[in-house]
PDB file of C-alpha atoms in Angstrom:
ATOM      1  CA  VAL J   1      -2.765  -5.864  11.885  1.00  0.00           C
ATOM      2  CA  VAL J   2      -0.019  -6.135   9.260  1.00  0.00           C
ATOM      3  CA  ILE J   3       2.584  -3.374   9.138  1.00  0.00           C
ATOM      4  CA  PRO J   4       5.640  -3.114   6.851  1.00  0.00           C
ATOM      5  CA  CYS J   5       8.531  -1.433   8.700  1.00  0.00           C
ATOM      6  CA  PHE J   6      11.647   0.203   7.333  1.00  0.00           C
ATOM      7  CA  GLN J   7      13.985   2.385   9.372  1.00  0.00           C
ATOM      8  CA  ALA J   8      11.209   2.792  11.958  1.00  0.00           C
ATOM      9  CA  GLU J   9      13.158   2.879  15.217  1.00  0.00           C
ATOM     10  CA  SER J  10      11.737   6.299  16.116  1.00  0.00           C
ATOM     11  CA  THR J  11       8.080   5.202  15.918  1.00  0.00           C
ATOM     12  CA  ILE J  12       7.906   1.455  16.522  1.00  0.00           C
ATOM     13  CA  LEU J  13       7.490   1.497  20.326  1.00  0.00           C
ATOM     14  CA  GLU J  14       4.782   4.164  20.317  1.00  0.00           C
ATOM     15  CA  LEU J  15       3.063   2.357  17.444  1.00  0.00           C
ATOM     16  CA  GLY J  16       3.038  -0.915  19.375  1.00  0.00           C
ATOM     17  CA  SER J  17       1.637   0.724  22.513  1.00  0.00           C
ATOM     18  CA  ARG J  18      -1.130   2.637  20.724  1.00  0.00           C
ATOM     19  CA  LEU J  19      -2.093  -0.389  18.644  1.00  0.00           C
ATOM     20  CA  THR J  20      -2.340  -2.667  21.676  1.00  0.00           C
ATOM     21  CA  ASN J  21      -4.541  -0.195  23.553  1.00  0.00           C
ATOM     22  CA  THR J  22      -6.808   0.370  20.559  1.00  0.00           C
ATOM     23  CA  LEU J  23      -7.233  -3.292  19.587  1.00  0.00           C
ATOM     24  CA  ALA J  24      -7.914  -4.339  23.184  1.00  0.00           C
ATOM     25  CA  GLU J  25     -11.012  -2.111  23.093  1.00  0.00           C
ATOM     26  CA  ILE J  26     -12.310  -4.061  20.075  1.00  0.00           C
ATOM     27  CA  THR J  27     -11.446  -7.670  20.918  1.00  0.00           C
ATOM     28  CA  PRO J  28      -9.068  -9.664  23.137  1.00  0.00           C
ATOM     29  CA  ASN J  29      -8.224 -11.829  20.119  1.00  0.00           C
ATOM     30  CA  PHE J  30      -5.851  -9.850  17.941  1.00  0.00           C
ATOM     31  CA  GLU J  31      -2.359 -10.129  16.496  1.00  0.00           C
ATOM     32  CA  ILE J  32       0.110  -7.485  15.356  1.00  0.00           C
ATOM     33  CA  ILE J  33       2.577  -8.557  12.650  1.00  0.00           C
ATOM     34  CA  LEU J  34       5.522  -6.229  12.123  1.00  0.00           C
ATOM     35  CA  VAL J  35       7.547  -6.942   8.979  1.00  0.00           C
ATOM     36  CA  ASP J  36      11.083  -5.563   8.981  1.00  0.00           C
ATOM     37  CA  ASP J  37      11.867  -4.818   5.341  1.00  0.00           C
ATOM     38  CA  GLY J  38      15.649  -4.894   5.605  1.00  0.00           C
ATOM     39  CA  SER J  39      16.084  -1.965   8.025  1.00  0.00           C
ATOM     40  CA  LEU J  40      19.625  -0.839   8.850  1.00  0.00           C
ATOM     41  CA  ASP J  41      18.761   0.783  12.188  1.00  0.00           C
ATOM     42  CA  ALA J  42      17.418  -0.711  15.432  1.00  0.00           C
ATOM     43  CA  THR J  43      13.953  -1.504  14.015  1.00  0.00           C
ATOM     44  CA  TRP J  44      14.346  -5.281  14.309  1.00  0.00           C
ATOM     45  CA  ASP J  45      15.715  -5.102  17.853  1.00  0.00           C
ATOM     46  CA  LEU J  46      12.689  -3.061  18.914  1.00  0.00           C
ATOM     47  CA  ILE J  47      10.305  -5.466  17.156  1.00  0.00           C
ATOM     48  CA  MET J  48      11.865  -8.353  19.101  1.00  0.00           C
ATOM     49  CA  LEU J  49      11.521  -6.332  22.309  1.00  0.00           C
ATOM     50  CA  LEU J  50       7.805  -5.803  21.646  1.00  0.00           C
ATOM     51  CA  ALA J  51       7.341  -9.485  20.809  1.00  0.00           C
ATOM     52  CA  GLN J  52       9.078 -10.566  24.018  1.00  0.00           C
ATOM     53  CA  THR J  53       6.879  -8.338  26.177  1.00  0.00           C
ATOM     54  CA  ASN J  54       3.606  -8.930  24.314  1.00  0.00           C
ATOM     55  CA  PRO J  55       2.644 -12.406  23.013  1.00  0.00           C
ATOM     56  CA  GLN J  56       0.187 -10.804  20.578  1.00  0.00           C
ATOM     57  CA  VAL J  57       3.033  -9.140  18.693  1.00  0.00           C
ATOM     58  CA  SER J  58       5.142 -11.086  16.208  1.00  0.00           C
ATOM     59  CA  GLY J  59       7.894 -10.061  13.840  1.00  0.00           C
ATOM     60  CA  ILE J  60       9.105 -11.114  10.419  1.00  0.00           C
ATOM     61  CA  LYS J  61      12.592 -10.144   9.286  1.00  0.00           C
ATOM     62  CA  LEU J  62      13.167 -10.124   5.534  1.00  0.00           C
ATOM     63  CA  SER J  63      16.657 -11.003   4.285  1.00  0.00           C
ATOM     64  CA  ARG J  64      16.945  -7.645   2.500  1.00  0.00           C
ATOM     65  CA  ASN J  65      14.838  -4.683   1.423  1.00  0.00           C
ATOM     66  CA  PHE J  66      12.168  -6.084  -0.916  1.00  0.00           C
ATOM     67  CA  GLY J  67       9.881  -3.056  -0.906  1.00  0.00           C
ATOM     68  CA  GLN J  68       6.792  -2.042   1.021  1.00  0.00           C
ATOM     69  CA  HIS J  69       4.237  -4.081  -0.892  1.00  0.00           C
ATOM     70  CA  ASN J  70       6.260  -7.296  -0.831  1.00  0.00           C
ATOM     71  CA  ALA J  71       6.657  -6.797   2.919  1.00  0.00           C
ATOM     72  CA  ILE J  72       2.872  -6.438   3.196  1.00  0.00           C
ATOM     73  CA  THR J  73       2.468  -9.705   1.276  1.00  0.00           C
ATOM     74  CA  ALA J  74       4.823 -11.496   3.683  1.00  0.00           C
ATOM     75  CA  GLY J  75       2.762 -10.259   6.618  1.00  0.00           C
ATOM     76  CA  LEU J  76      -0.532 -11.248   4.993  1.00  0.00           C
ATOM     77  CA  LYS J  77       0.715 -14.786   4.361  1.00  0.00           C
ATOM     78  CA  ASN J  78       1.404 -15.160   8.086  1.00  0.00           C
ATOM     79  CA  SER J  79      -1.832 -13.570   9.305  1.00  0.00           C
ATOM     80  CA  THR J  80      -4.657 -15.644  10.763  1.00  0.00           C
ATOM     81  CA  GLY J  81      -7.391 -13.128  11.601  1.00  0.00           C
ATOM     82  CA  ASP J  82     -10.903 -12.973  10.165  1.00  0.00           C
ATOM     83  CA  TRP J  83     -10.265  -9.267   9.548  1.00  0.00           C
ATOM     84  CA  ILE J  84      -6.874  -7.846   8.591  1.00  0.00           C
ATOM     85  CA  VAL J  85      -5.813  -4.223   8.932  1.00  0.00           C
ATOM     86  CA  VAL J  86      -2.970  -2.978   6.712  1.00  0.00           C
ATOM     87  CA  MET J  87      -1.295   0.288   7.710  1.00  0.00           C
ATOM     88  CA  ASP J  88       2.028   2.158   7.622  1.00  0.00           C
ATOM     89  CA  CYS J  89       4.496   2.346  10.490  1.00  0.00           C
ATOM     90  CA  ASP J  90       5.194   6.092  10.548  1.00  0.00           C
ATOM     91  CA  LEU J  91       2.153   6.980  12.729  1.00  0.00           C
ATOM     92  CA  GLN J  92       0.587   9.057   9.956  1.00  0.00           C
ATOM     93  CA  ASP J  93      -1.989   6.260   9.902  1.00  0.00           C
ATOM     94  CA  ARG J  94      -3.515   6.693  13.368  1.00  0.00           C
ATOM     95  CA  PRO J  95      -4.082   3.360  15.180  1.00  0.00           C
ATOM     96  CA  GLU J  96      -7.154   4.872  16.872  1.00  0.00           C
ATOM     97  CA  GLU J  97      -8.914   5.048  13.497  1.00  0.00           C
ATOM     98  CA  ILE J  98      -9.074   1.242  13.343  1.00  0.00           C
ATOM     99  CA  LYS J  99     -12.200   1.315  15.535  1.00  0.00           C
ATOM    100  CA  ASN J 100     -14.022   3.459  12.955  1.00  0.00           C
ATOM    101  CA  LEU J 101     -12.930   1.216  10.093  1.00  0.00           C
ATOM    102  CA  TYR J 102     -14.014  -1.936  11.936  1.00  0.00           C
ATOM    103  CA  GLN J 103     -17.352  -0.425  12.913  1.00  0.00           C
ATOM    104  CA  LYS J 104     -18.150   0.127   9.223  1.00  0.00           C
ATOM    105  CA  THR J 105     -17.665  -3.587   8.459  1.00  0.00           C
ATOM    106  CA  HIS J 106     -20.772  -4.301  10.549  1.00  0.00           C
ATOM    107  CA  GLU J 107     -22.788  -2.897   7.652  1.00  0.00           C
ATOM    108  CA  GLY J 108     -21.737  -5.866   5.523  1.00  0.00           C
ATOM    109  CA  TYR J 109     -18.722  -4.484   3.661  1.00  0.00           C
ATOM    110  CA  GLN J 110     -15.759  -6.749   2.885  1.00  0.00           C
ATOM    111  CA  VAL J 111     -13.342  -3.835   2.466  1.00  0.00           C
ATOM    112  CA  VAL J 112     -13.296  -0.541   4.356  1.00  0.00           C
ATOM    113  CA  VAL J 113     -10.541   1.922   3.495  1.00  0.00           C
ATOM    114  CA  GLY J 114      -9.656   5.264   5.022  1.00  0.00           C
ATOM    115  CA  ILE J 115      -9.929   8.491   3.040  1.00  0.00           C
ATOM    116  CA  ARG J 116      -7.383  11.138   4.053  1.00  0.00           C
ATOM    117  CA  SER J 117      -9.327  14.346   3.544  1.00  0.00           C
ATOM    118  CA  ASP J 118      -6.368  16.452   4.657  1.00  0.00           C
ATOM    119  CA  ARG J 119      -3.101  14.738   3.750  1.00  0.00           C
ATOM    120  CA  LYS J 120      -0.121  15.788   5.853  1.00  0.00           C
ATOM    121  CA  ASP J 121       2.482  14.871   3.236  1.00  0.00           C
ATOM    122  CA  ASN J 122       5.038  17.253   1.774  1.00  0.00           C
ATOM    123  CA  VAL J 123       4.438  19.080  -1.505  1.00  0.00           C
ATOM    124  CA  VAL J 124       6.642  16.795  -3.617  1.00  0.00           C
ATOM    125  CA  LYS J 125       4.835  13.672  -2.409  1.00  0.00           C
ATOM    126  CA  ARG J 126       1.398  15.202  -2.990  1.00  0.00           C
ATOM    127  CA  ILE J 127       2.300  16.352  -6.512  1.00  0.00           C
ATOM    128  CA  SER J 128       3.878  13.015  -7.488  1.00  0.00           C
ATOM    129  CA  SER J 129       0.852  11.189  -6.076  1.00  0.00           C
ATOM    130  CA  PHE J 130      -1.552  13.389  -8.067  1.00  0.00           C
ATOM    131  CA  ILE J 131       0.392  12.802 -11.306  1.00  0.00           C
ATOM    132  CA  PHE J 132       0.495   9.034 -10.760  1.00  0.00           C
ATOM    133  CA  TYR J 133      -3.226   8.654 -10.087  1.00  0.00           C
ATOM    134  CA  PHE J 134      -4.115  10.942 -13.003  1.00  0.00           C
ATOM    135  CA  ILE J 135      -2.037   8.863 -15.444  1.00  0.00           C
ATOM    136  CA  PHE J 136      -3.158   5.583 -13.874  1.00  0.00           C
ATOM    137  CA  GLN J 137      -6.836   6.459 -14.244  1.00  0.00           C
ATOM    138  CA  LYS J 138      -6.371   7.585 -17.861  1.00  0.00           C
ATOM    139  CA  MET J 139      -4.389   4.490 -18.803  1.00  0.00           C
ATOM    140  CA  THR J 140      -6.529   1.884 -17.019  1.00  0.00           C
ATOM    141  CA  GLY J 141      -9.976   3.481 -17.078  1.00  0.00           C
ATOM    142  CA  SER J 142     -10.337   2.869 -13.326  1.00  0.00           C
ATOM    143  CA  ASN J 143     -11.494   5.351 -10.705  1.00  0.00           C
ATOM    144  CA  PHE J 144      -9.008   5.235  -7.825  1.00  0.00           C
ATOM    145  CA  ASP J 145      -9.164   8.066  -5.320  1.00  0.00           C
ATOM    146  CA  LYS J 146      -5.727   9.584  -4.627  1.00  0.00           C
ATOM    147  CA  LYS J 147      -6.816  10.225  -1.030  1.00  0.00           C
ATOM    148  CA  ILE J 148      -6.816   6.484  -0.349  1.00  0.00           C
ATOM    149  CA  GLY J 149      -3.648   4.726   0.822  1.00  0.00           C
ATOM    150  CA  ASN J 150      -3.048   1.214   2.147  1.00  0.00           C
ATOM    151  CA  PHE J 151      -4.760   1.952   5.462  1.00  0.00           C
ATOM    152  CA  GLY J 152      -7.895  -0.136   5.618  1.00  0.00           C
ATOM    153  CA  ILE J 153      -9.514  -3.278   6.964  1.00  0.00           C
ATOM    154  CA  TYR J 154     -10.051  -6.318   4.757  1.00  0.00           C
ATOM    155  CA  SER J 155     -11.959  -9.560   5.283  1.00  0.00           C
ATOM    156  CA  ARG J 156     -10.151 -12.893   5.131  1.00  0.00           C
ATOM    157  CA  LYS J 157     -11.911 -13.624   1.821  1.00  0.00           C
ATOM    158  CA  VAL J 158     -10.438 -10.484   0.254  1.00  0.00           C
ATOM    159  CA  ILE J 159      -6.938 -11.210   1.575  1.00  0.00           C
ATOM    160  CA  GLU J 160      -7.019 -14.767   0.231  1.00  0.00           C
ATOM    161  CA  SER J 161      -8.068 -13.438  -3.171  1.00  0.00           C
ATOM    162  CA  VAL J 162      -5.174 -10.965  -3.169  1.00  0.00           C
ATOM    163  CA  LEU J 163      -2.703 -13.684  -2.159  1.00  0.00           C
ATOM    164  CA  ASP J 164      -3.941 -15.856  -5.028  1.00  0.00           C
ATOM    165  CA  LEU J 165      -2.621 -13.222  -7.438  1.00  0.00           C
ATOM    166  CA  LYS J 166       1.014 -14.058  -8.223  1.00  0.00           C
ATOM    167  CA  GLU J 167       2.130 -10.735  -9.720  1.00  0.00           C
ATOM    168  CA  GLN J 168       5.830 -10.097  -9.230  1.00  0.00           C
ATOM    169  CA  HIS J 169       5.316  -6.323  -9.073  1.00  0.00           C
ATOM    170  CA  ARG J 170       2.736  -5.851  -6.347  1.00  0.00           C
ATOM    171  CA  SER J 171       0.728  -2.853  -5.209  1.00  0.00           C
ATOM    172  CA  PHE J 172      -1.525  -4.002  -2.391  1.00  0.00           C
ATOM    173  CA  GLY J 173      -4.096  -1.198  -2.639  1.00  0.00           C
ATOM    174  CA  LEU J 174      -4.572  -1.694  -6.383  1.00  0.00           C
ATOM    175  CA  LEU J 175      -4.794  -5.485  -6.070  1.00  0.00           C
ATOM    176  CA  ALA J 176      -7.364  -5.175  -3.271  1.00  0.00           C
ATOM    177  CA  LEU J 177      -9.394  -2.883  -5.535  1.00  0.00           C
ATOM    178  CA  TRP J 178      -9.063  -5.209  -8.551  1.00  0.00           C
ATOM    179  CA  VAL J 179     -10.385  -8.353  -6.792  1.00  0.00           C
ATOM    180  CA  GLY J 180     -13.705  -6.588  -6.186  1.00  0.00           C
ATOM    181  CA  TYR J 181     -16.017  -7.315  -3.213  1.00  0.00           C
ATOM    182  CA  SER J 182     -18.242  -4.809  -1.434  1.00  0.00           C
ATOM    183  CA  ARG J 183     -16.261  -1.725  -0.498  1.00  0.00           C
ATOM    184  CA  ALA J 184     -16.798   1.368   1.638  1.00  0.00           C
ATOM    185  CA  GLU J 185     -14.754   4.444   2.448  1.00  0.00           C
ATOM    186  CA  VAL J 186     -14.501   6.204   5.803  1.00  0.00           C
ATOM    187  CA  GLY J 187     -13.009   9.632   6.445  1.00  0.00           C
ATOM    188  CA  ILE J 188      -9.970   9.482   8.720  1.00  0.00           C
ATOM    189  CA  ILE J 189      -7.496  11.901  10.258  1.00  0.00           C
ATOM    190  CA  HIS J 190      -4.069  11.782   8.627  1.00  0.00           C
ATOM    191  CA  ASP J 191      -1.371  12.835  11.079  1.00  0.00           C
ATOM    192  CA  SER J 192       1.881  14.585  10.309  1.00  0.00           C
ATOM    193  CA  ARG J 193       5.023  12.480  10.473  1.00  0.00           C
ATOM    194  CA  GLY J 194       6.144  12.407  14.103  1.00  0.00           C
ATOM    195  CA  SER J 195       9.867  12.273  13.408  1.00  0.00           C
ATOM    196  CA  GLY J 196      12.348  11.497  10.672  1.00  0.00           C
ATOM    197  CA  LYS J 197      11.579  11.632   6.976  1.00  0.00           C
ATOM    198  CA  SER J 198      10.051   9.306   4.438  1.00  0.00           C
ATOM    199  CA  ASN J 199      12.317   6.544   3.135  1.00  0.00           C
ATOM    200  CA  TYR J 200      10.186   6.285  -0.011  1.00  0.00           C
ATOM    201  CA  LYS J 201      12.424   8.123  -2.490  1.00  0.00           C
ATOM    202  CA  LEU J 202      11.048   9.713  -5.643  1.00  0.00           C
ATOM    203  CA  THR J 203      12.822   7.125  -7.804  1.00  0.00           C
ATOM    204  CA  HIS J 204      11.150   4.321  -5.835  1.00  0.00           C
ATOM    205  CA  ARG J 205       7.727   5.933  -6.252  1.00  0.00           C
ATOM    206  CA  LEU J 206       8.301   6.351  -9.993  1.00  0.00           C
ATOM    207  CA  ALA J 207       9.356   2.709 -10.333  1.00  0.00           C
ATOM    208  CA  LEU J 208       6.282   1.557  -8.384  1.00  0.00           C
ATOM    209  CA  ALA J 209       4.047   3.791 -10.510  1.00  0.00           C
ATOM    210  CA  LEU J 210       5.426   2.374 -13.774  1.00  0.00           C
ATOM    211  CA  ASP J 211       5.165  -1.214 -12.530  1.00  0.00           C
ATOM    212  CA  SER J 212       1.581  -0.620 -11.356  1.00  0.00           C
ATOM    213  CA  ILE J 213       0.503   0.874 -14.688  1.00  0.00           C
ATOM    214  CA  VAL J 214       2.167  -1.893 -16.716  1.00  0.00           C
ATOM    215  CA  SER J 215       0.571  -4.542 -14.463  1.00  0.00           C
ATOM    216  CA  HIS J 216      -2.952  -3.157 -14.893  1.00  0.00           C
ATOM    217  CA  THR J 217      -3.171  -2.190 -18.568  1.00  0.00           C
ATOM    218  CA  ASN J 218      -1.804  -3.193 -21.984  1.00  0.00           C
ATOM    219  CA  LYS J 219      -2.222   0.286 -23.450  1.00  0.00           C
ATOM    220  CA  LEU J 220       1.505   0.956 -23.128  1.00  0.00           C
ATOM    221  CA  LEU J 221       2.218  -2.189 -25.166  1.00  0.00           C
ATOM    222  CA  TYR J 222      -0.241  -1.106 -27.866  1.00  0.00           C
ATOM    223  CA  LEU J 223       1.287   2.376 -27.860  1.00  0.00           C
ATOM    224  CA  ALA J 224       4.763   0.903 -28.391  1.00  0.00           C
ATOM    225  CA  ILE J 225       3.505  -1.314 -31.233  1.00  0.00           C
ATOM    226  CA  LYS J 226       1.667   1.514 -32.972  1.00  0.00           C
ATOM    227  CA  SER J 227       4.659   3.830 -32.587  1.00  0.00           C
ATOM    228  CA  GLY J 228       6.942   1.174 -34.053  1.00  0.00           C
ATOM    229  CA  MET J 229       4.599   0.601 -37.004  1.00  0.00           C
ATOM    230  CA  PHE J 230       4.343   4.348 -37.641  1.00  0.00           C
ATOM    231  CA  ILE J 231       8.133   4.813 -37.570  1.00  0.00           C
ATOM    232  CA  SER J 232       8.671   1.766 -39.817  1.00  0.00           C
ATOM    233  CA  GLY J 233       6.019   2.928 -42.284  1.00  0.00           C
ATOM    234  CA  THR J 234       7.390   6.463 -42.385  1.00  0.00           C
ATOM    235  CA  SER J 235      10.942   5.139 -42.884  1.00  0.00           C
ATOM    236  CA  LEU J 236       9.785   2.887 -45.736  1.00  0.00           C
ATOM    237  CA  LEU J 237       8.100   5.813 -47.484  1.00  0.00           C
ATOM    238  CA  PHE J 238      11.188   7.974 -47.066  1.00  0.00           C
ATOM    239  CA  VAL J 239      13.461   5.215 -48.441  1.00  0.00           C
ATOM    240  CA  THR J 240      11.126   4.819 -51.389  1.00  0.00           C
ATOM    241  CA  TYR J 241      11.285   8.577 -51.973  1.00  0.00           C
ATOM    242  CA  LEU J 242      15.081   8.541 -51.837  1.00  0.00           C
ATOM    243  CA  VAL J 243      15.297   5.629 -54.299  1.00  0.00           C
TER     244      VAL J 243
END
């Protein structure tokens, strides 16, 4: 299980306990990789505490805040499992749902992602998410359900394919969709945030949205070229008229 963590001191201990209990019901052979993405609170100290008390927990501390999806990539590069779960650290992704996701893989799917039928996010986050996915689908021609986040289980083959992609601006969910492979969706319960507030500011979400769109389509480039040609042509006609 790979989890990017940022300012997660209020949830990290409960997350570790619930994950350990859930995974132990599936297999004795599991690992939990917690990636501290440059937190300024006690997140890293608590990760080290979990690692010292549980040999199946390991931590990675990034030198600064690189962003959620780069933190996920760091965790994936250090994972060894045949199946890898990617989830958030704020407990809105319920660790207990991993059993349902893993059960679905027995039907032969390489990717199983959770669909949040009733998202417990605030209004601003829901609206910004809707706008992003609407524009993304129109610009790229893809069909990506806005109810799907990073929470899912992925085979080693899928993870290796994602790691082979060397994009600087990374969005794990979109890359996992782009590489293909058989895919299924499972309805999951999306919990409310237990404490604190999201550290994903609107400006960060907008930057990620723009990077994701630019990385997956060249329509913006064509639009810029056509706009430039139109302005140049119109200017030339107007200059000719003035002369």
